[in-house]
Short mmCIF file of C-alpha atoms in Angstrom, two decimals:
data_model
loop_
_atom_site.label_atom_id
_atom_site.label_comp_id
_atom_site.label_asym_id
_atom_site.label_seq_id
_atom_site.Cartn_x
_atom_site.Cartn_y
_atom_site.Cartn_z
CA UNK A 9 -11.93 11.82 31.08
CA UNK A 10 -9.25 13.68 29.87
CA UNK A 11 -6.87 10.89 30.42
CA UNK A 12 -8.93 8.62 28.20
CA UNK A 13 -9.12 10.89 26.11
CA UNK A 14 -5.05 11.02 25.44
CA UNK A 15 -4.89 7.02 25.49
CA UNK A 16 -7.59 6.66 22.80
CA UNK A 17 -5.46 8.98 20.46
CA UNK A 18 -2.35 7.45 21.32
CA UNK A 19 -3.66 4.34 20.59
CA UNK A 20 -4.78 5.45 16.71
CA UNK A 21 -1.91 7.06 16.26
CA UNK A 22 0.03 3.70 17.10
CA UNK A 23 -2.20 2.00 15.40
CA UNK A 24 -2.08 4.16 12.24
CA UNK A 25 1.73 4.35 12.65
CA UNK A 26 1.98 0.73 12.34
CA UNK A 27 -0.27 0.56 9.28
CA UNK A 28 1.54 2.92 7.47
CA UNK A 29 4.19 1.30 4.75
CA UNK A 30 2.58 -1.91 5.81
CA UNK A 31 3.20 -3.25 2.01
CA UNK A 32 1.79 -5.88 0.55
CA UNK A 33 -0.57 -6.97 3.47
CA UNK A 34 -2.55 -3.36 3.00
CA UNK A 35 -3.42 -4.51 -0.73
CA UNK A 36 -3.95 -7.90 -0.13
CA UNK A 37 -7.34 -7.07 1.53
CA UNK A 38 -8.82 -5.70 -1.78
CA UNK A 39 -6.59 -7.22 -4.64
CA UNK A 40 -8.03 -10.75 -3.65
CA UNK A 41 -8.67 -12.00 -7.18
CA UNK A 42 -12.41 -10.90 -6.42
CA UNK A 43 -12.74 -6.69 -6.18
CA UNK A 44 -9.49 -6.19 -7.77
CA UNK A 45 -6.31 -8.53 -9.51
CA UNK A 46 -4.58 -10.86 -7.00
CA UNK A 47 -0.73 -11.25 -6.61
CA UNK A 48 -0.42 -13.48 -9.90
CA UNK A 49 -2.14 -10.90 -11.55
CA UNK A 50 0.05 -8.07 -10.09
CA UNK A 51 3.02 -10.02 -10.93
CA UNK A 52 1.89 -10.37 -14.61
CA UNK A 53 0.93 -6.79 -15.25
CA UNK A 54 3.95 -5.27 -13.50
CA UNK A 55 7.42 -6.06 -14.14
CA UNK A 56 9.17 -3.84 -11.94
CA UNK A 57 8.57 -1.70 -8.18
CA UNK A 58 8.31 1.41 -10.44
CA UNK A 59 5.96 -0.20 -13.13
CA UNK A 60 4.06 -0.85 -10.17
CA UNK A 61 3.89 2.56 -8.21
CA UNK A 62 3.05 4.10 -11.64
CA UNK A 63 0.23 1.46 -12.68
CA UNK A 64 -1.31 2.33 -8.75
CA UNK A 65 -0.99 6.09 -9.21
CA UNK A 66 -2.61 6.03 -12.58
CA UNK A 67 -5.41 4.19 -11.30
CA UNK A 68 -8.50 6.31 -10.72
CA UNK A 69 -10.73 3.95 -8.16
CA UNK A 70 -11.00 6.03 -5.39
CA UNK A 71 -10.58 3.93 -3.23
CA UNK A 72 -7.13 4.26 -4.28
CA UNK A 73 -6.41 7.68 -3.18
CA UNK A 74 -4.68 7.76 0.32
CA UNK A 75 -2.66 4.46 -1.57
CA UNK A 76 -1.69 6.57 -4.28
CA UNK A 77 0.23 9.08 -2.10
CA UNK A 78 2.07 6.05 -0.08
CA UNK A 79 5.09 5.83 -2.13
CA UNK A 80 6.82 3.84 0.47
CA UNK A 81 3.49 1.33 1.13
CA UNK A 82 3.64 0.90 -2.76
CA UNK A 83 7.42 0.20 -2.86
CA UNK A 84 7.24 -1.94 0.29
CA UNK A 85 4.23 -4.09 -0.99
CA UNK A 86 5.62 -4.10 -4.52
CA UNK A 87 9.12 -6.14 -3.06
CA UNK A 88 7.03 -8.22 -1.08
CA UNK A 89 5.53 -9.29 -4.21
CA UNK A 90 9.31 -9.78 -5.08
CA UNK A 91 9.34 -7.60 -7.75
CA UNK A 92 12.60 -5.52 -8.26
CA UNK A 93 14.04 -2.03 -8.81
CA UNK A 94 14.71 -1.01 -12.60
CA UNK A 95 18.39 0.15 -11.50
CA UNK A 96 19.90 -2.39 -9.33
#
């Protein structure tokens, strides 16, 4: 039992590892054109990675929250977009 235990929360924390700074494919799930503005819509509203991390942190949905504190998940899905750094 105990050894199941261990291998079920090895598992999540894999799996939660591996979802973390997943970019672009975490936000695709909700920003579908349907619950919230798709990637054309993203890519006319933001013009840069840091337009973008501000615009999600100043968005009070709460389903936002735990996105909000993801820096990195909003930088990495904000270049996937192909959006680019102010200072280059």
């Amino acid at each position: 039992m105990k050894r199941t235990i261990v291998a079920a929360s090895l598992a999540i924390g894999f799996f939660l590892a591996g979802s973390a700074h997943a970019g672009w494919s975490v936000c695709s799930g909700c920003h579908n054109g349907a619950m919230a503005i798709n990637k054309d819509g993203m890519l006319a509203k933001y013009t840069s990675v840091e337009a973008l991390i501000k615009g999600a942190q100043a968005v009070e949905n709460p389903m936002m929250v735990k996105i909000k504190q993801d820096v990195e998940g909003l930088k990495a899905a904000a270049l996937e977009l192909g959006l680019k750094p102010e200072k280059q």
